[in-house]
Amino acid sequence: MKFTSWAIGIAVAALSAFAPANAQQASPIIIKFSHVVSADTPKGKGSERFKELAEKYTNGRVKVEVYHNSTLYKDKEELEALQLGAVQMLAPSNAKFGPLGIKDFEVLDLPMLIPSLASLRKVTEGPIGLGMLQKLDSVGLVGLGYWDNGFKVMTANKPLRDVEDFKGLKMRIQPSKVLAAQFKALGSLPQALAFSEVYQSLQTGVVDGQENTPANIYSQKMNEVQKYMTLSNHGYIGYIVVVGKPFWSGLPADIREQLTKAMNESTAYVNQISQKENDDAVEAIRKTGKTELITLTPEQLASWRKVMLPVYDEMGDRVGKQLILDIQKTVAGSTN
Ligand code: LMR
């Protein structure tokens, strides 16, 4: 007799409906944690640390399956999958929530807003960070923590030193209106592409360059297809670890408590290693001898700043003028 897969599925569902209650309880709660970067990045390492701690603290009642490097879903798909309950945990970058209708996190894409990771911590760990997480409720998500990647650099096959160097270049961006405005201000043509498509798009000339953190660039081998990397640190990439609200609120309270503990410790771990991960990636790229690393002069940096800062006014209505002011006030006084 030939069984179709749906028939088998129904049979399995029917059998489990009649399984004894204790047998059902014995099967672990599965958390599928999907993300788009490699295992060898702050986020990749953080997801593995969370798996280890979550399974330990729940004595195996929770099993975490980590899917690195877009192996399960790409950027846009993963958010849809989370809302549909096909995965339980993600950590998209702050630039990726706009398409869901949550524009606040894009404030962190504003160029030259965050002077240091220490000052960022004052934002994310204080009332501003909490307020932004609460916005996720309106789209059925719960934010569990802010994970760093780090500061962005620029890459291309021509040296990017002066603002004029950006003119007419097709630059890959994440799907953030703030990032689009930043590159338009520089005279470039921004193109939103999924992270998994960046390497090939650079290789085939679909785009000329991109901005990202050194850890992301090196772990995706983007440096192999980009001759120049400008160490501009002009902007930030971080993550919001999110779960679906129905999943999270449906967990037994003791499990939720242990997972929160595992998440808090994983967050501390990621935020402790992120700077070194990126510094190591810069050195690894330097060592290849194939990509020239460019340091901007104070004058060049000042001219980038002059061109980029009007983006704050332009994007004020989108991300919230008050939010920009509150962040500026919170980070004021931090210089590095
Ligand atoms: C990108 O799309 O460039 C990054 O946000 C990917 C990531 O998750 O760090």
CSV table of C-alpha atoms and ligand atoms in Angstrom, one decimal:
chain,number,residue,atom,x,y,z
A,1,MET,CA,0.0,0.0,0.0
A,2,LYS,CA,1.3,3.4,-0.9
A,3,PHE,CA,1.2,6.0,1.9
A,4,THR,CA,1.3,9.7,1.0
A,5,SER,CA,3.2,12.0,3.3
A,6,TRP,CA,0.0,13.7,4.5
A,7,ALA,CA,-1.5,10.4,5.4
A,8,ILE,CA,1.5,9.5,7.4
A,9,GLY,CA,1.4,13.0,9.1
A,10,ILE,CA,-2.3,12.5,10.1
A,11,ALA,CA,-1.5,9.0,11.4
A,12,VAL,CA,1.4,10.4,13.5
A,13,ALA,CA,-0.8,13.2,14.8
A,14,ALA,CA,-3.6,10.8,15.7
A,15,LEU,CA,-1.2,8.4,17.5
A,16,SER,CA,0.3,11.3,19.6
A,17,ALA,CA,-3.2,12.5,20.5
A,18,PHE,CA,-3.7,9.1,22.3
A,19,ALA,CA,-0.2,8.9,23.8
A,20,PRO,CA,-0.2,8.9,27.6
A,21,ALA,CA,0.1,12.3,29.2
A,22,ASN,CA,3.5,11.6,30.8
A,23,ALA,CA,4.9,10.4,27.5
A,24,GLN,CA,3.9,13.7,25.9
A,25,GLN,CA,5.4,15.7,28.7
A,26,ALA,CA,8.7,13.8,28.3
A,27,SER,CA,9.3,15.1,24.8
A,28,PRO,CA,11.4,18.2,24.9
A,29,ILE,CA,10.3,21.7,23.8
A,30,ILE,CA,12.1,22.5,20.6
A,31,ILE,CA,13.4,26.0,20.0
A,32,LYS,CA,14.5,26.5,16.4
A,33,PHE,CA,16.9,29.4,16.4
A,34,SER,CA,17.5,30.6,12.9
A,35,HIS,CA,19.9,33.3,11.8
A,36,VAL,CA,21.8,34.5,8.7
A,37,VAL,CA,25.5,34.8,9.7
A,38,SER,CA,28.2,32.2,10.1
A,39,ALA,CA,28.8,30.3,13.4
A,40,ASP,CA,32.1,32.2,13.7
A,41,THR,CA,30.6,35.6,14.5
A,42,PRO,CA,29.4,37.2,17.7
A,43,LYS,CA,25.8,36.2,16.9
A,44,GLY,CA,26.8,32.7,15.8
A,45,LYS,CA,28.7,32.2,19.0
A,46,GLY,CA,26.0,33.7,21.1
A,47,SER,CA,23.4,31.3,19.6
A,48,GLU,CA,25.5,28.3,20.5
A,49,ARG,CA,26.1,29.7,24.0
A,50,PHE,CA,22.3,30.1,24.4
A,51,LYS,CA,21.7,26.5,23.3
A,52,GLU,CA,24.3,25.2,25.8
A,53,LEU,CA,22.9,27.2,28.7
A,54,ALA,CA,19.2,26.7,27.8
A,55,GLU,CA,19.6,22.9,27.6
A,56,LYS,CA,21.6,22.8,30.8
A,57,TYR,CA,19.3,25.0,32.9
A,58,THR,CA,16.2,23.2,31.8
A,59,ASN,CA,17.8,19.8,32.3
A,60,GLY,CA,17.1,18.9,28.7
A,61,ARG,CA,13.4,19.8,28.8
A,62,VAL,CA,14.2,22.3,26.1
A,63,LYS,CA,16.2,21.5,23.0
A,64,VAL,CA,17.7,24.3,21.0
A,65,GLU,CA,18.4,23.7,17.3
A,66,VAL,CA,20.6,26.4,15.9
A,67,TYR,CA,20.5,27.1,12.1
A,68,HIS,CA,23.5,29.3,11.1
A,69,ASN,CA,24.2,31.1,7.8
A,70,SER,CA,20.7,31.3,6.3
A,71,THR,CA,20.5,27.5,6.1
A,72,LEU,CA,16.9,27.4,7.2
A,73,TYR,CA,15.6,30.9,6.2
A,74,LYS,CA,16.9,34.1,4.7
A,75,ASP,CA,16.4,37.5,6.2
A,76,LYS,CA,12.8,38.3,5.2
A,77,GLU,CA,11.6,34.7,5.3
A,78,GLU,CA,12.9,34.2,8.9
A,79,LEU,CA,10.7,37.0,10.2
A,80,GLU,CA,7.6,35.5,8.4
A,81,ALA,CA,8.5,32.1,9.8
A,82,LEU,CA,8.7,33.4,13.3
A,83,GLN,CA,5.3,35.1,13.1
A,84,LEU,CA,3.9,31.8,11.7
A,85,GLY,CA,5.5,29.8,14.4
A,86,ALA,CA,7.7,27.8,12.1
A,87,VAL,CA,10.8,28.9,14.1
A,88,GLN,CA,10.8,30.1,17.7
A,89,MET,CA,13.8,32.4,18.0
A,90,LEU,CA,15.7,34.8,15.8
A,91,ALA,CA,18.2,37.6,16.2
A,92,PRO,CA,17.7,40.0,13.2
A,93,SER,CA,19.7,43.1,13.0
A,94,ASN,CA,18.2,46.4,14.1
A,95,ALA,CA,18.0,47.4,10.4
A,96,LYS,CA,15.5,44.6,9.6
A,97,PHE,CA,12.4,45.4,11.6
A,98,GLY,CA,11.1,48.3,9.3
A,99,PRO,CA,9.4,45.9,6.9
A,100,LEU,CA,7.4,44.6,9.9
A,101,GLY,CA,6.2,48.1,10.7
A,102,ILE,CA,8.6,48.7,13.6
A,103,LYS,CA,10.7,51.6,12.6
A,104,ASP,CA,12.2,52.6,16.0
A,105,PHE,CA,15.2,50.2,15.8
A,106,GLU,CA,16.3,51.9,12.6
A,107,VAL,CA,17.4,54.8,14.7
A,108,LEU,CA,20.5,52.7,15.5
A,109,ASP,CA,21.3,52.8,11.8
A,110,LEU,CA,21.8,56.6,11.9
A,111,PRO,CA,25.4,57.2,10.9
A,112,MET,CA,27.8,58.5,13.6
A,113,LEU,CA,25.1,58.3,16.3
A,114,ILE,CA,26.7,55.8,18.7
A,115,PRO,CA,30.3,56.8,19.7
A,116,SER,CA,31.1,53.6,21.6
A,117,LEU,CA,29.8,50.2,22.7
A,118,ALA,CA,29.9,51.5,26.3
A,119,SER,CA,27.6,54.4,25.4
A,120,LEU,CA,25.3,52.1,23.4
A,121,ARG,CA,24.9,50.0,26.5
A,122,LYS,CA,23.4,53.0,28.3
A,123,VAL,CA,20.8,53.2,25.5
A,124,THR,CA,19.9,49.6,25.2
A,125,GLU,CA,20.0,48.7,28.9
A,126,GLY,CA,18.1,51.8,30.0
A,127,PRO,CA,14.5,53.1,29.5
A,128,ILE,CA,15.1,53.8,25.8
A,129,GLY,CA,16.1,50.2,25.1
A,130,LEU,CA,13.2,48.9,27.1
A,131,GLY,CA,10.7,51.2,25.4
A,132,MET,CA,11.9,50.0,21.9
A,133,LEU,CA,11.5,46.4,22.9
A,134,GLN,CA,7.9,47.0,24.1
A,135,LYS,CA,7.1,48.2,20.5
A,136,LEU,CA,7.5,44.6,19.4
A,137,ASP,CA,4.3,43.6,21.2
A,138,SER,CA,2.2,45.2,18.5
A,139,VAL,CA,3.5,42.7,15.9
A,140,GLY,CA,3.2,39.7,18.2
A,141,LEU,CA,6.9,39.5,19.2
A,142,VAL,CA,8.8,39.6,22.5
A,143,GLY,CA,12.3,41.0,22.6
A,144,LEU,CA,14.6,39.2,25.0
A,145,GLY,CA,17.9,41.1,24.6
A,146,TYR,CA,20.2,43.3,22.6
A,147,TRP,CA,23.2,41.5,21.1
A,148,ASP,CA,26.1,43.5,19.6
A,149,ASN,CA,27.8,42.9,16.4
A,150,GLY,CA,29.8,46.1,16.2
A,151,PHE,CA,30.8,49.1,14.1
A,152,LYS,CA,30.6,49.1,10.3
A,153,VAL,CA,33.4,49.6,7.7
A,154,MET,CA,33.0,50.2,4.0
A,155,THR,CA,34.3,48.0,1.2
A,156,ALA,CA,34.5,48.4,-2.6
A,157,ASN,CA,36.9,47.7,-5.4
A,158,LYS,CA,38.0,51.3,-5.4
A,159,PRO,CA,39.4,53.2,-2.4
A,160,LEU,CA,36.7,55.0,-0.5
A,161,ARG,CA,38.3,58.0,1.2
A,162,ASP,CA,36.5,61.2,0.1
A,163,VAL,CA,32.8,61.7,-0.2
A,164,GLU,CA,33.2,62.0,-4.0
A,165,ASP,CA,34.5,58.4,-4.1
A,166,PHE,CA,31.0,57.2,-3.4
A,167,LYS,CA,29.4,58.9,-6.4
A,168,GLY,CA,27.4,56.6,-8.6
A,169,LEU,CA,28.4,53.4,-6.7
A,170,LYS,CA,25.8,50.7,-6.2
A,171,MET,CA,26.0,49.9,-2.5
A,172,ARG,CA,24.3,46.9,-0.9
A,173,ILE,CA,22.2,47.8,2.2
A,174,GLN,CA,20.0,46.1,4.7
A,175,PRO,CA,16.3,46.9,4.2
A,176,SER,CA,16.4,50.1,6.2
A,177,LYS,CA,15.2,53.5,5.0
A,178,VAL,CA,17.9,55.2,7.2
A,179,LEU,CA,20.6,53.3,5.4
A,180,ALA,CA,19.1,54.1,2.0
A,181,ALA,CA,19.2,57.8,3.0
A,182,GLN,CA,22.8,57.5,4.2
A,183,PHE,CA,24.0,56.2,0.9
A,184,LYS,CA,21.9,58.6,-1.1
A,185,ALA,CA,23.5,61.5,0.9
A,186,LEU,CA,26.9,60.1,-0.2
A,187,GLY,CA,25.7,60.1,-3.9
A,188,SER,CA,25.5,56.3,-4.1
A,189,LEU,CA,22.7,54.0,-5.3
A,190,PRO,CA,21.6,51.9,-2.4
A,191,GLN,CA,20.3,48.4,-3.1
A,192,ALA,CA,18.6,46.3,-0.4
A,193,LEU,CA,19.7,42.7,-0.6
A,194,ALA,CA,19.4,39.7,1.7
A,195,PHE,CA,22.6,39.0,3.6
A,196,SER,CA,22.9,35.6,1.9
A,197,GLU,CA,23.1,37.3,-1.5
A,198,VAL,CA,25.8,39.8,-0.7
A,199,TYR,CA,29.0,37.8,-1.6
A,200,GLN,CA,27.7,36.7,-4.9
A,201,SER,CA,26.3,40.2,-5.7
A,202,LEU,CA,29.7,41.7,-5.0
A,203,GLN,CA,31.5,39.0,-7.0
A,204,THR,CA,29.3,39.4,-10.1
A,205,GLY,CA,29.1,43.2,-9.9
A,206,VAL,CA,25.4,43.4,-9.1
A,207,VAL,CA,26.6,45.9,-6.5
A,208,ASP,CA,30.0,47.6,-6.3
A,209,GLY,CA,30.4,47.8,-2.5
A,210,GLN,CA,28.8,47.4,0.9
A,211,GLU,CA,29.0,48.3,4.5
A,212,ASN,CA,29.2,45.7,7.3
A,213,THR,CA,31.2,44.7,10.4
A,214,PRO,CA,34.6,43.1,9.9
A,215,ALA,CA,33.3,39.9,11.5
A,216,ASN,CA,30.5,39.6,8.9
A,217,ILE,CA,32.8,40.5,6.1
A,218,TYR,CA,35.5,38.0,6.9
A,219,SER,CA,33.3,35.1,7.8
A,220,GLN,CA,31.4,35.5,4.5
A,221,LYS,CA,34.7,35.9,2.6
A,222,MET,CA,33.5,39.3,1.2
A,223,ASN,CA,37.0,40.6,1.5
A,224,GLU,CA,38.1,38.1,-1.2
A,225,VAL,CA,36.0,40.0,-3.8
A,226,GLN,CA,36.7,43.6,-2.4
A,227,LYS,CA,40.0,45.2,-2.9
A,228,TYR,CA,39.6,48.0,-0.4
A,229,MET,CA,38.2,48.3,3.1
A,230,THR,CA,37.8,51.7,4.8
A,231,LEU,CA,37.9,51.5,8.6
A,232,SER,CA,35.3,54.2,9.1
A,233,ASN,CA,33.3,52.8,12.0
A,234,HIS,CA,30.6,55.1,10.8
A,235,GLY,CA,27.6,53.1,12.0
A,236,TYR,CA,26.5,50.2,14.2
A,237,ILE,CA,25.0,46.7,13.6
A,238,GLY,CA,23.4,45.0,16.6
A,239,TYR,CA,20.6,42.4,17.1
A,240,ILE,CA,17.4,42.1,18.9
A,241,VAL,CA,16.8,38.5,20.0
A,242,VAL,CA,13.1,37.9,19.5
A,243,VAL,CA,10.5,35.1,20.1
A,244,GLY,CA,6.9,34.8,19.1
A,245,LYS,CA,4.5,36.0,21.9
A,246,PRO,CA,2.2,33.0,21.7
A,247,PHE,CA,5.2,30.6,22.0
A,248,TRP,CA,6.8,32.6,24.9
A,249,SER,CA,3.7,33.1,26.9
A,250,GLY,CA,2.7,29.5,26.4
A,251,LEU,CA,5.8,28.1,28.1
A,252,PRO,CA,5.6,26.8,31.6
A,253,ALA,CA,6.7,29.6,34.0
A,254,ASP,CA,9.7,27.7,35.3
A,255,ILE,CA,11.0,27.0,31.8
A,256,ARG,CA,10.6,30.7,30.9
A,257,GLU,CA,12.5,31.6,33.9
A,258,GLN,CA,15.4,29.3,33.1
A,259,LEU,CA,15.4,30.5,29.4
A,260,THR,CA,15.5,34.1,30.6
A,261,LYS,CA,18.5,33.3,32.7
A,262,ALA,CA,20.2,31.5,29.8
A,263,MET,CA,19.4,34.5,27.5
A,264,ASN,CA,20.8,37.1,30.0
A,265,GLU,CA,24.0,35.2,30.3
A,266,SER,CA,24.3,34.7,26.6
A,267,THR,CA,23.7,38.4,26.1
A,268,ALA,CA,26.5,39.3,28.5
A,269,TYR,CA,28.8,36.8,26.7
A,270,VAL,CA,28.1,38.2,23.2
A,271,ASN,CA,28.6,41.8,24.3
A,272,GLN,CA,31.8,40.9,26.0
A,273,ILE,CA,33.4,39.1,22.9
A,274,SER,CA,32.0,41.3,20.1
A,275,GLN,CA,34.7,43.9,20.0
A,276,LYS,CA,37.5,41.3,19.9
A,277,GLU,CA,35.7,39.3,17.3
A,278,ASN,CA,35.7,42.3,15.0
A,279,ASP,CA,39.3,43.4,15.9
A,280,ASP,CA,40.5,39.9,15.1
A,281,ALA,CA,38.6,39.9,11.7
A,282,VAL,CA,40.3,43.2,10.7
A,283,GLU,CA,43.7,41.6,11.5
A,284,ALA,CA,42.8,38.5,9.6
A,285,ILE,CA,41.8,40.5,6.5
A,286,ARG,CA,45.0,42.6,6.8
A,287,LYS,CA,47.0,39.4,7.0
A,288,THR,CA,45.7,38.1,3.7
A,289,GLY,CA,47.5,41.0,2.0
A,290,LYS,CA,44.8,41.1,-0.6
A,291,THR,CA,42.5,43.8,0.7
A,292,GLU,CA,44.0,47.3,1.3
A,293,LEU,CA,42.9,48.7,4.6
A,294,ILE,CA,42.2,52.5,4.6
A,295,THR,CA,42.2,54.7,7.6
A,296,LEU,CA,40.5,58.1,7.2
A,297,THR,CA,42.2,61.3,8.1
A,298,PRO,CA,40.3,63.5,10.6
A,299,GLU,CA,39.4,65.8,7.7
A,300,GLN,CA,38.0,63.0,5.6
A,301,LEU,CA,36.0,61.8,8.5
A,302,ALA,CA,34.7,65.3,9.1
A,303,SER,CA,33.6,65.6,5.5
A,304,TRP,CA,31.7,62.2,5.7
A,305,ARG,CA,30.0,63.5,8.9
A,306,LYS,CA,29.0,66.7,7.2
A,307,VAL,CA,27.3,64.9,4.4
A,308,MET,CA,25.7,62.2,6.6
A,309,LEU,CA,24.3,64.3,9.4
A,310,PRO,CA,21.4,65.8,7.4
A,311,VAL,CA,20.0,62.2,7.4
A,312,TYR,CA,18.9,62.8,11.0
A,313,ASP,CA,16.5,65.5,9.9
A,314,GLU,CA,15.4,63.6,6.9
A,315,MET,CA,14.6,60.5,8.9
A,316,GLY,CA,13.3,62.3,12.0
A,317,ASP,CA,9.7,61.6,11.2
A,318,ARG,CA,10.4,58.0,10.5
A,319,VAL,CA,12.4,57.0,13.5
A,320,GLY,CA,11.1,59.6,15.9
A,321,LYS,CA,12.8,63.0,16.5
A,322,GLN,CA,12.5,62.7,20.2
A,323,LEU,CA,14.0,59.2,20.2
A,324,ILE,CA,17.1,60.7,18.3
A,325,LEU,CA,17.4,63.5,20.9
A,326,ASP,CA,17.1,61.1,23.8
A,327,ILE,CA,19.8,58.8,22.4
A,328,GLN,CA,22.1,61.8,21.7
A,329,LYS,CA,21.6,62.9,25.3
A,330,THR,CA,22.3,59.5,26.6
A,331,VAL,CA,25.5,58.9,24.7
A,332,ALA,CA,26.8,62.5,25.1
A,333,GLY,CA,30.2,62.7,26.6
A,334,SER,CA,31.4,59.3,25.3
A,335,THR,CA,34.2,59.8,22.7
A,336,ASN,CA,35.2,56.3,21.8
B,1,LMR,C1,23.4,42.2,7.1
B,1,LMR,O1,22.4,41.8,6.6
B,1,LMR,O2,24.3,42.8,6.6
B,1,LMR,C2,23.6,41.9,8.6
B,1,LMR,O3,22.7,42.4,9.3
B,1,LMR,C3,23.6,40.4,8.8
B,1,LMR,C4,23.6,40.1,10.3
B,1,LMR,O4,22.7,39.5,10.8
B,1,LMR,O5,24.6,40.5,10.9
